[in-house]
Tab-separated table of C-alpha atoms and ligand atoms in Angstrom:
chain	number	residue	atom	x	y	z
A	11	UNK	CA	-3.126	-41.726	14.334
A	12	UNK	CA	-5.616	-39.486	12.520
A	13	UNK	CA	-3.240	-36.966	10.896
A	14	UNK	CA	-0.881	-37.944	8.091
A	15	UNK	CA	3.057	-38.369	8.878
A	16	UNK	CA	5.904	-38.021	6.689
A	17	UNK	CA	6.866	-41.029	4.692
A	18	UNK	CA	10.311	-40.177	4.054
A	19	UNK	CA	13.026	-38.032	5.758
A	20	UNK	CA	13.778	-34.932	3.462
A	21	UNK	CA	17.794	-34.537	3.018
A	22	UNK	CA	18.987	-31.202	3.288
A	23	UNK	CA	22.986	-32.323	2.525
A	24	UNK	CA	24.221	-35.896	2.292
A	25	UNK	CA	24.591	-35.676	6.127
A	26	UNK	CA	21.810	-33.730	7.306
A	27	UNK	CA	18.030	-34.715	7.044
A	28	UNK	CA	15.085	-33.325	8.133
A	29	UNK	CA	11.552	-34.734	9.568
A	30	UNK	CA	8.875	-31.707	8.503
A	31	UNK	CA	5.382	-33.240	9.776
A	32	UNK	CA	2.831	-30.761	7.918
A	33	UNK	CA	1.549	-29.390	10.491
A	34	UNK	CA	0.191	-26.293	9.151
A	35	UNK	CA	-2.473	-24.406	11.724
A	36	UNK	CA	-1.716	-27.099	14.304
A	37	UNK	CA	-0.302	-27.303	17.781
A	38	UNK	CA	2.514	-29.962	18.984
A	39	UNK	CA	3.559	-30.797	15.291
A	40	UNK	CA	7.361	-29.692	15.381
A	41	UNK	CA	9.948	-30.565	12.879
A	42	UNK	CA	13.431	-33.050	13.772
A	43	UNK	CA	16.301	-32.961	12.623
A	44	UNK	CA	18.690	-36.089	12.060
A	45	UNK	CA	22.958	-35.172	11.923
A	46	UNK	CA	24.750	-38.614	10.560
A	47	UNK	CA	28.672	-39.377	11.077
A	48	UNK	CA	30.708	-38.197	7.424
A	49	UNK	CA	32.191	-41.718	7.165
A	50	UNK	CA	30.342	-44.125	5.269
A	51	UNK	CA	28.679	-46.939	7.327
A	52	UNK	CA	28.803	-44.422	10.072
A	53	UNK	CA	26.929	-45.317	13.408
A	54	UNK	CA	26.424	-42.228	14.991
A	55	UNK	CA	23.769	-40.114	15.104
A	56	UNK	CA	22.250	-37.076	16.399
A	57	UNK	CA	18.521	-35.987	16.670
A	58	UNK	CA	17.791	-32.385	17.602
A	59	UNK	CA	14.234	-32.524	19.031
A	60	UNK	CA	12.145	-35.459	19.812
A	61	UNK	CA	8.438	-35.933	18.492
A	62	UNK	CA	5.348	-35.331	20.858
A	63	UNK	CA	4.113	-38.728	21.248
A	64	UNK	CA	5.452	-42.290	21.028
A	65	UNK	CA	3.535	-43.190	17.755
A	66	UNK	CA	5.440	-40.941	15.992
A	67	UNK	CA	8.710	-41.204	17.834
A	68	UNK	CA	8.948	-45.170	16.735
A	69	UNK	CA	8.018	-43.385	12.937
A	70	UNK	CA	10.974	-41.157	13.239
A	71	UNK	CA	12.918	-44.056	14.341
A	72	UNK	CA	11.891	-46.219	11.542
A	73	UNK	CA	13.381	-43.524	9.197
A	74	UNK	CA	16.262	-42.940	10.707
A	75	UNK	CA	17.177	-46.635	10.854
A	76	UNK	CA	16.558	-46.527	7.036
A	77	UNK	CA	19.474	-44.120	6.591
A	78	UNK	CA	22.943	-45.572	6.077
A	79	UNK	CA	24.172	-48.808	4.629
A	80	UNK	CA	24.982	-50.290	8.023
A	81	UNK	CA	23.964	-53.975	7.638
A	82	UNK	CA	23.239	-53.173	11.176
A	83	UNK	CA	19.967	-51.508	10.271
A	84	UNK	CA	21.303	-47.534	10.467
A	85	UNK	CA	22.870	-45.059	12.404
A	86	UNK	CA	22.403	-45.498	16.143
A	87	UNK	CA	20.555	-42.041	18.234
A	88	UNK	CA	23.903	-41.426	20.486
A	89	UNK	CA	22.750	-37.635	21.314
A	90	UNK	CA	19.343	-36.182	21.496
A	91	UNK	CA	19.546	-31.973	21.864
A	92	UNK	CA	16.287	-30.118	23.122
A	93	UNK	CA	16.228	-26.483	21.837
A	94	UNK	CA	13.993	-25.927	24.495
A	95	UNK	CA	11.884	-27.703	26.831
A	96	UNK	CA	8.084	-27.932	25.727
A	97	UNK	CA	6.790	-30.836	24.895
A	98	UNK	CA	6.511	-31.010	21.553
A	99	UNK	CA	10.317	-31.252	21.185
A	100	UNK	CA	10.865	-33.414	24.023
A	101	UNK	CA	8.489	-35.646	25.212
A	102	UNK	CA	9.770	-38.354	22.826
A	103	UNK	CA	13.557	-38.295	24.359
A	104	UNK	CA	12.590	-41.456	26.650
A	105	UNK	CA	12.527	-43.719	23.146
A	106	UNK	CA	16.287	-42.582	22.657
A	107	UNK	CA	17.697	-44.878	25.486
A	108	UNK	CA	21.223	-45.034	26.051
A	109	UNK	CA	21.446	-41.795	24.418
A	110	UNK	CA	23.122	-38.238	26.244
A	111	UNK	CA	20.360	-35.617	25.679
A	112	UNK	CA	21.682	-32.057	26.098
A	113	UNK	CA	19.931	-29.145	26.557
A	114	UNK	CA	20.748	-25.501	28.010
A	115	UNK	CA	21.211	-25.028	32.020
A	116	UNK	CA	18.310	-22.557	31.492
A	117	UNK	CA	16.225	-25.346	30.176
A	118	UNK	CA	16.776	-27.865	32.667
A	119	UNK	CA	15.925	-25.232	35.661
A	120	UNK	CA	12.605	-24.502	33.441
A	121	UNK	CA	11.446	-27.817	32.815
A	122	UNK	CA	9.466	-27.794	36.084
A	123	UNK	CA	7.045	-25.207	34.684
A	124	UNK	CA	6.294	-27.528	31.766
A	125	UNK	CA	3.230	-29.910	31.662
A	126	UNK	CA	4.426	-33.673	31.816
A	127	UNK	CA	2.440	-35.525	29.182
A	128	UNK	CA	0.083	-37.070	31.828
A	129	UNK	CA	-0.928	-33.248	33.361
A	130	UNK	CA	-1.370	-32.513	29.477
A	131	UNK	CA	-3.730	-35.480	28.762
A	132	UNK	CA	-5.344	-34.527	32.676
A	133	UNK	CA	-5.981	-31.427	30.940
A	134	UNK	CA	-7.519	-32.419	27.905
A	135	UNK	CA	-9.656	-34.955	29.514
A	136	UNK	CA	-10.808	-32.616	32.530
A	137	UNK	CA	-11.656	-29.934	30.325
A	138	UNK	CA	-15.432	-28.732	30.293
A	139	UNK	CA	-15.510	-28.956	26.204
A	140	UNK	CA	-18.633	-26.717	26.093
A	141	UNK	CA	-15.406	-23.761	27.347
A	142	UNK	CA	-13.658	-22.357	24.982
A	143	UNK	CA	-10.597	-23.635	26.251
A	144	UNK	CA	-11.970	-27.002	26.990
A	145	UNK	CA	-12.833	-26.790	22.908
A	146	UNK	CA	-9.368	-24.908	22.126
A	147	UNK	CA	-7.297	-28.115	23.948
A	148	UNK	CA	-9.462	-31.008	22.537
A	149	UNK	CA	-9.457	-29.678	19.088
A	150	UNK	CA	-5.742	-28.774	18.967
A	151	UNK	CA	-4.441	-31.352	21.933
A	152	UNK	CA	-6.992	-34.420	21.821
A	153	UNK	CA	-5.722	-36.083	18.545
A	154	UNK	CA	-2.443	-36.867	20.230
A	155	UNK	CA	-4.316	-39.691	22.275
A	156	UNK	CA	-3.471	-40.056	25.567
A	157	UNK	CA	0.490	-39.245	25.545
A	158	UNK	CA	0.845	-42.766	26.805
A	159	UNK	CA	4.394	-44.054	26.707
A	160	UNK	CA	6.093	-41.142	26.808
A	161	UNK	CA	7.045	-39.322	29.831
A	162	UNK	CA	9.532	-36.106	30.919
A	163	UNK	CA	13.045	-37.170	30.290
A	164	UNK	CA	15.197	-34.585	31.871
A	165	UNK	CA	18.780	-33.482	30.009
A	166	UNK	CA	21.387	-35.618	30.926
A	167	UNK	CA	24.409	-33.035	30.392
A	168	UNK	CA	23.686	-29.151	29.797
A	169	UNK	CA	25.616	-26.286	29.229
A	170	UNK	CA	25.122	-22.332	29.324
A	171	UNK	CA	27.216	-20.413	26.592
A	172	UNK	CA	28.162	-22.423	23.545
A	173	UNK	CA	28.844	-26.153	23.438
A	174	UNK	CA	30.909	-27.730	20.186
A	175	UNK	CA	30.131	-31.459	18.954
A	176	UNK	CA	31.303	-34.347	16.831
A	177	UNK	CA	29.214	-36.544	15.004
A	178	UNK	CA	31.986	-38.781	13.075
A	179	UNK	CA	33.282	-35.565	11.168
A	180	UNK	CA	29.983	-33.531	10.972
A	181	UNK	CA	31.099	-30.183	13.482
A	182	UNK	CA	27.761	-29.337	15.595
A	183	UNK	CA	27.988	-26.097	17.906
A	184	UNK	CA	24.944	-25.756	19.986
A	185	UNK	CA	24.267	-21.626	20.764
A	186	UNK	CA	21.818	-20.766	23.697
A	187	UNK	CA	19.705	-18.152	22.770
A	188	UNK	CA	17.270	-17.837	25.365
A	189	UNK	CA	15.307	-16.861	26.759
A	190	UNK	CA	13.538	-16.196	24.075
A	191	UNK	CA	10.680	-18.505	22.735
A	192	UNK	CA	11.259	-19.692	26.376
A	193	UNK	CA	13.735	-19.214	29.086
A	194	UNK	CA	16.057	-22.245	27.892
A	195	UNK	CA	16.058	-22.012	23.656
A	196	UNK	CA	19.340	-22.674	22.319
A	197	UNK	CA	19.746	-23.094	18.156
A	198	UNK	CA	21.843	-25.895	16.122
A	199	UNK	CA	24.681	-24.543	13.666
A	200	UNK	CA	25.775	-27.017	11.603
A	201	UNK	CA	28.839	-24.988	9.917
A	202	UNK	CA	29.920	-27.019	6.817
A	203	UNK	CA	26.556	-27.767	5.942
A	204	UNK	CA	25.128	-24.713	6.007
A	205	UNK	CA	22.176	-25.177	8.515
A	206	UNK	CA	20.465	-23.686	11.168
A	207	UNK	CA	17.936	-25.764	13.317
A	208	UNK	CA	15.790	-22.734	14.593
A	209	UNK	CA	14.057	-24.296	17.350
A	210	UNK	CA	10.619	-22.436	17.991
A	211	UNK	CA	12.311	-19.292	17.948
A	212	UNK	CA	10.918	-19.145	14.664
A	213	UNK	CA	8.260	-20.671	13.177
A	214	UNK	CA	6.659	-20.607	9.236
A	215	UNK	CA	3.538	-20.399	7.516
A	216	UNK	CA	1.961	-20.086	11.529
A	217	UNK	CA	1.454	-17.394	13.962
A	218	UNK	CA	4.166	-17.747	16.526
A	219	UNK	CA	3.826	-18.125	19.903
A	220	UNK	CA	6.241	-17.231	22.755
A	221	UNK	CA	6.260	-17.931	25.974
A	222	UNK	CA	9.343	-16.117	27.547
A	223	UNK	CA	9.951	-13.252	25.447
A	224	UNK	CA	9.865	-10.192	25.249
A	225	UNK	CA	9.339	-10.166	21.238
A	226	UNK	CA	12.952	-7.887	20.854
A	227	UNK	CA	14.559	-11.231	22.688
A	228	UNK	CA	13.211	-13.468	20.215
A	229	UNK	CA	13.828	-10.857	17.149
A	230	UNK	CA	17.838	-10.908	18.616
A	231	UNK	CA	17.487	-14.618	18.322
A	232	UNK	CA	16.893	-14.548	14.784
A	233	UNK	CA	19.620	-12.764	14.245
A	234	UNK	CA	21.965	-14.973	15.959
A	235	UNK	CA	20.427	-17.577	13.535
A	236	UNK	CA	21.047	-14.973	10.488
A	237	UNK	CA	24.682	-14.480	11.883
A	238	UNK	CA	25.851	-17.937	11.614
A	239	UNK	CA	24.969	-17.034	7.581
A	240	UNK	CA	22.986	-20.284	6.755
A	241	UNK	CA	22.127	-21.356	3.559
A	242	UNK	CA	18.723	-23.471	5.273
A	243	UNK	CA	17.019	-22.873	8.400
A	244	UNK	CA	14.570	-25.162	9.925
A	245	UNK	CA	11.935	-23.265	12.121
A	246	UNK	CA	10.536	-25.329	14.888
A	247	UNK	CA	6.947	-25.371	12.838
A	248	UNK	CA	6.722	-25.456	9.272
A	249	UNK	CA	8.710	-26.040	5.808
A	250	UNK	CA	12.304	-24.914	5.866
A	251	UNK	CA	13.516	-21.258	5.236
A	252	UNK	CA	15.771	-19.278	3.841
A	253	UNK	CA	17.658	-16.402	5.454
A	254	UNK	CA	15.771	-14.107	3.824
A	255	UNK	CA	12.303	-16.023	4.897
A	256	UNK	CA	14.000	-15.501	8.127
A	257	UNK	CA	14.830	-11.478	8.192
A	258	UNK	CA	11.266	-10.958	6.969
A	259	UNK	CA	10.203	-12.990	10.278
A	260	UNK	CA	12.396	-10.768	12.025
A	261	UNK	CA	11.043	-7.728	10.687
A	262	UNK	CA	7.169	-8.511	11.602
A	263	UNK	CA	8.000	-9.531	15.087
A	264	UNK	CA	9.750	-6.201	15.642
A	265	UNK	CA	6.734	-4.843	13.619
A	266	UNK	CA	4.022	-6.198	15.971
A	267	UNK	CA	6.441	-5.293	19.312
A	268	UNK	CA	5.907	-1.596	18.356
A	269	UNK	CA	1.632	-2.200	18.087
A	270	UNK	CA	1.586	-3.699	21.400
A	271	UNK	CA	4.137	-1.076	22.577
A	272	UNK	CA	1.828	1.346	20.738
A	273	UNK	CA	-1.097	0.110	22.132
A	274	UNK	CA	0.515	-0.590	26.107
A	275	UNK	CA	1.394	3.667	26.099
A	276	UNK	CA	-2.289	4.144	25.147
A	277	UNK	CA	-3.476	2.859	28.063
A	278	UNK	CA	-5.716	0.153	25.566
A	279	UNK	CA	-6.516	-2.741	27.934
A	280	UNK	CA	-5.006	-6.168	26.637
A	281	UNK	CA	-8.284	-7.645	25.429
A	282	UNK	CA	-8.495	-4.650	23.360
A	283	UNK	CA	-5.238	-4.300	22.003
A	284	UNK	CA	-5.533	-8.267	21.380
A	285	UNK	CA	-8.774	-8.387	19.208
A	286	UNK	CA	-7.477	-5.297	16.776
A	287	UNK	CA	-4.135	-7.008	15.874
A	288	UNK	CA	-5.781	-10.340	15.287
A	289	UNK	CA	-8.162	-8.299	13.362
A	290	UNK	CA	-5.580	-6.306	11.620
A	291	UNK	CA	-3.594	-9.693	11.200
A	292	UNK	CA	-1.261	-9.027	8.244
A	293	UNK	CA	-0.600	-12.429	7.539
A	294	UNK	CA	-3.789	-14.259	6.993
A	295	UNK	CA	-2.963	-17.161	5.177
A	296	UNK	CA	-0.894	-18.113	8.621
A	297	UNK	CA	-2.537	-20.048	10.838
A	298	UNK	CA	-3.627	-19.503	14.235
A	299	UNK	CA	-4.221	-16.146	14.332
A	300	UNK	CA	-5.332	-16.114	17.744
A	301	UNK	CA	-1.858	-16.375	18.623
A	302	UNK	CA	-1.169	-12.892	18.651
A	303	UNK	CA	-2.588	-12.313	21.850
A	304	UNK	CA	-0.455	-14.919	23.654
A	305	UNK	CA	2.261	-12.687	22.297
A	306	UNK	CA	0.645	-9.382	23.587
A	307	UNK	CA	-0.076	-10.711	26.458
A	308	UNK	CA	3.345	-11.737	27.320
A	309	UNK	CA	4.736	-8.831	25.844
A	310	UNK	CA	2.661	-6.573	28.388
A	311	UNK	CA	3.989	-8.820	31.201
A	312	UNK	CA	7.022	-7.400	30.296
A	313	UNK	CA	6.347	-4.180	30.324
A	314	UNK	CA	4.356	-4.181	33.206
A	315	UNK	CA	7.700	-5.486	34.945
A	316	UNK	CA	6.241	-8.863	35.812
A	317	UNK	CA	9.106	-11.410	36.108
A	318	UNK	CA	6.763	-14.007	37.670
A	319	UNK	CA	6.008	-17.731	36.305
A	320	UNK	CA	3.719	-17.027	32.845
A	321	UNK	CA	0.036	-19.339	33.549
A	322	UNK	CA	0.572	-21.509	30.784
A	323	UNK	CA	-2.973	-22.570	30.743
A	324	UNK	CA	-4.440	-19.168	31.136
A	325	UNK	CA	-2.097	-17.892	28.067
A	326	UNK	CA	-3.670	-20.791	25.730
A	327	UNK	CA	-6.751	-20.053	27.142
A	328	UNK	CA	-6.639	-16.236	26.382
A	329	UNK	CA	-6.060	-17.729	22.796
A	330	UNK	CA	-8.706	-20.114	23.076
A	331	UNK	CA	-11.570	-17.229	23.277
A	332	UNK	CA	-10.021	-15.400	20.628
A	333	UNK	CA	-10.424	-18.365	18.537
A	334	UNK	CA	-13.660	-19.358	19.593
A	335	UNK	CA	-15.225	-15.756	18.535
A	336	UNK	CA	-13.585	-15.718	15.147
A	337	UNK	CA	-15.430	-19.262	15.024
A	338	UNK	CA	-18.776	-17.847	15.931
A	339	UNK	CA	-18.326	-14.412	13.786
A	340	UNK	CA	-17.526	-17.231	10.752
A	341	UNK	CA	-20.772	-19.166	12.020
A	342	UNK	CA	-22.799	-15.717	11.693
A	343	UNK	CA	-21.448	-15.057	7.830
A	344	UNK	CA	-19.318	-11.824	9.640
A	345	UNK	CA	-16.283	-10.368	8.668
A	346	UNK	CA	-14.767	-11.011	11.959
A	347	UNK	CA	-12.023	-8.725	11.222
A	348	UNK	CA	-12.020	-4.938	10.086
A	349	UNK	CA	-9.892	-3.913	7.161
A	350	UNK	CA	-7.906	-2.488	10.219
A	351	UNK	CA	-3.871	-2.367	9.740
A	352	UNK	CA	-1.529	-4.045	12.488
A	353	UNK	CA	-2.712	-2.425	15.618
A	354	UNK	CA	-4.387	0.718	14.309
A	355	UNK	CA	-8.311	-1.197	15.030
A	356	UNK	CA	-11.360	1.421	16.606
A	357	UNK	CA	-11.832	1.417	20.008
A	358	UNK	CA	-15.402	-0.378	19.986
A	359	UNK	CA	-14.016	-3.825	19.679
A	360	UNK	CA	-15.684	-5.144	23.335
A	361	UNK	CA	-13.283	-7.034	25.440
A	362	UNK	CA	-15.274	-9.467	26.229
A	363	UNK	CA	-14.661	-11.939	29.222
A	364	UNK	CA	-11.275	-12.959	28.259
A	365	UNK	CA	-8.735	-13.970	31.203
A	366	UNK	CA	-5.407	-12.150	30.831
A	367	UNK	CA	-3.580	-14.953	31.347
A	368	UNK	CA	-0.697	-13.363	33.775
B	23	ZN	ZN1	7.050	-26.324	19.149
C-alpha cells in the first residue's frame, strides 16, 4: 500500500473509537467508526462503514481485535451499518462474515447504480490516461490496486424511518437522512456518548461532493446531525468536528446553493458557472476544488427538473477537466483563479469542452 494508514484507533469515549485515515485531497479514504458493548470483556461490536479495499479492511480488523481484554483476541464485528452505498464505505463489508449489515431501504434499491469494485478497477485500467479523466481516475483511483478481494455485499436487513440498536448497553439509533449525499444516507446517533457518525453528508478539510442532492437536502441533513446536539461528529472524510465546525459547513453549502441558483436564473451555462466558483473557491486550503462543479452540476439537474439516474462517470469526469486545467494553468506559472468572490467571476472564463455530466 503506498499511502500511510492509521496505527492506532483514536477513542472518542471509552466505548466509541474512531478509524480517521488522513486522507486529505484524496478520493475513497473515508473514516470508520467502531461501537463496543459497556460491559467489560464485552464481545460485541459494531462498525459503521467498511474500508475501500481488503488491505485496509484486515488493518481495521487488526485494531479492532486489539480493543478489549477478551483473552479471545477482542470484540467480535456482529453489525456492520452503511450510511450510504458508495464504495468507499462499503466495499469492505464482505470481510465482516457472519455479521447483519444494515443499511436504509433507499440504499439497498440504489446500490445497483454503484460501480462494483471490479467495474471500478475496469475503469481505471480501460482509461485512455493521456484524458483527463483517464488521468483524474488513475491518480485519485489507481493506488487502491486492483480492488481484489472485495466485492458488493448487499444489506442484509434495512429499514426506512429510524431504527434503535443495542450493542451490550451502548443505545445506537440509526436516522435516514437521504437522499442527500445520495439517495440512501442515513447518520449514526450514539446518545450517551455524544456522537454523530456523519456519513458523507459532510465532509472536512475537502470539497464535498454529492451525488443526490439538491445542496438544501444535504444542508437539512446537517441539521438533523446538529439536532441530535452532539458533542463530536465524524464527517465521512476528514478529522472529527464539532457542531459548530458543522453549522459553518452548513452555512457554505447553503452559501454556494444560492451562486449556482444565482448563476442557473442568469442563464450562465454550467461550464461557466463551474469555472468562476472554483475560481472564486472560498476555501482554498480544502482540497479538491474541482469538486464544486460536481455539485453545480447536480444542483442544475435539479433545477432543470431532471429526476433521471446521475452518469456517475461523466460527473467525475466533469471534475476531472476542471482539475486538469488548474494543473496546466499551475504548469504555465498562472493564477488559475481570479480574485473573484463565490460565484460573482466575468463572463470570459471559456467553457471549454467539458461534458455536463447529466
Ligand atoms: Zn466517502
Amino acid at each position: 500500500m503506498s499511502f500511510p494508514l492509521p496505527h492506532a484507533l483514536q477513542a472518542l469515549t471509552p466505548n466509541v473509537h474512531a478509524w480517521l485515515p488522513d486522507g486529505h485531497a484524496t478520493w475513497g479514504m473515508a473514516n470508520c467508526v467502531v461501537v463496543t458493548g459497556r460491559s467489560p470483556g464485552s464481545g460485541a461490536a459494531l462498525l459503521v462503514d467498511t474500508p475501500y479495499t481488503a488491505d485496509m479492511t484486515r488493518r481495521l480488523r487488526r485494531l479492532i481485535a486489539g480493543l478489549g481484554d477478551r483473552p479471545a483476541g477482542g470484540p467480535e464485528v456482529r453489525t456492520v451499518i452503511n450510511t450510504h452505498g458508495n464504495g468507499d464505505h462499503s466495499y469492505g463489508n464482505g470481510l465482516f462474515p457472519g455479521a447483519e449489515i444494515i443499511a436504509t431501504e433507499a440504499n439497498a434499491e440504489h446500490l445497483c447504480a454503484e460501480p462494483s469494485p471490479a467495474e471500478l478497477a475496469g475503469l481505471v485500467a480501460g482509461s485512455d490516461p493521456d484524458s483527463a479523466l483517464g488521468a483524474y481516475v488513475r491518480q485519485h483511483f489507481g493506488r487502491y490496486g486492483d480492488f481484489g478481494g472485495v466485492s458488493t455485499v448487499h444489506p442484509t436487513r434495512t429499514f426506512s424511518g429510524e431504527v434503535e440498536l443495542d450493542v451490550d448497553g451502548v443505545a445506537v439509533r440509526l436516522i435516514e437522512v437521504g437522499p442527500a449525499h445520495t439517495a440512501g444516507d442515513l447518520i449514526v446517533h450514539l446518545p450517551e456518548e455524544g456522537v454523530v457518525c456523519a456519513g458523507d453528508v459532510v465532509f472536512n478539510e475537502d470539497h464535498p461532493v454529492h451525488w443526490a442532492g439538491p445542496l438544501e437536502s444535504v444542508e437539512r441533513a446537517c441539521r438533523r446531525i446538529l439536532d441530535c446536539g452532539p458533542r463530536v461528529v465524524v464527517p465521512g472524510h476528514g478529522p472529527v468536528m464539532t457542531p459548530a465546525d458543522v453549522r459553518g459547513y452548513a452555512d457554505y453549502l447553503l452559501e454556494l446553493r444560492a451562486a449556482v441558483h444565482r448563476g442557473h436564473a442568469a442563464g450562465r451555462p454550467l461550464p461557466v458557472l463551474a469555472a468562476e466558483l472554483i475560481a472564486g473557491d472560498p476555501y482554498p486550503h480544502w482540497g479538491l476544488n474541482e469538486r464544486m462543479a460536481i455539485l453545480a452540476a447536480v444542483e442544475y439537474r435539479a433545477l432543470d427538473g431532471e429526476t433521471g439516474r446521475a452518469d456517475l462517470v461523466g460527473l467525475v469526469g466533469l471534475a476531472a477537466e476542471f482539475a486538469h486545467r488548474q494543473e496546466t494553468a499551475r504548469g504555465l506559472g498562472q493564477d488559475p483563479g481570479p480574485d473573484a468572490r463565490l460565484g460573482a467571476g466575468a463572463d470570459s472564463v471559456a467553457a471549454g469542452s467539458v461534458r455536463t455530466g447529466g
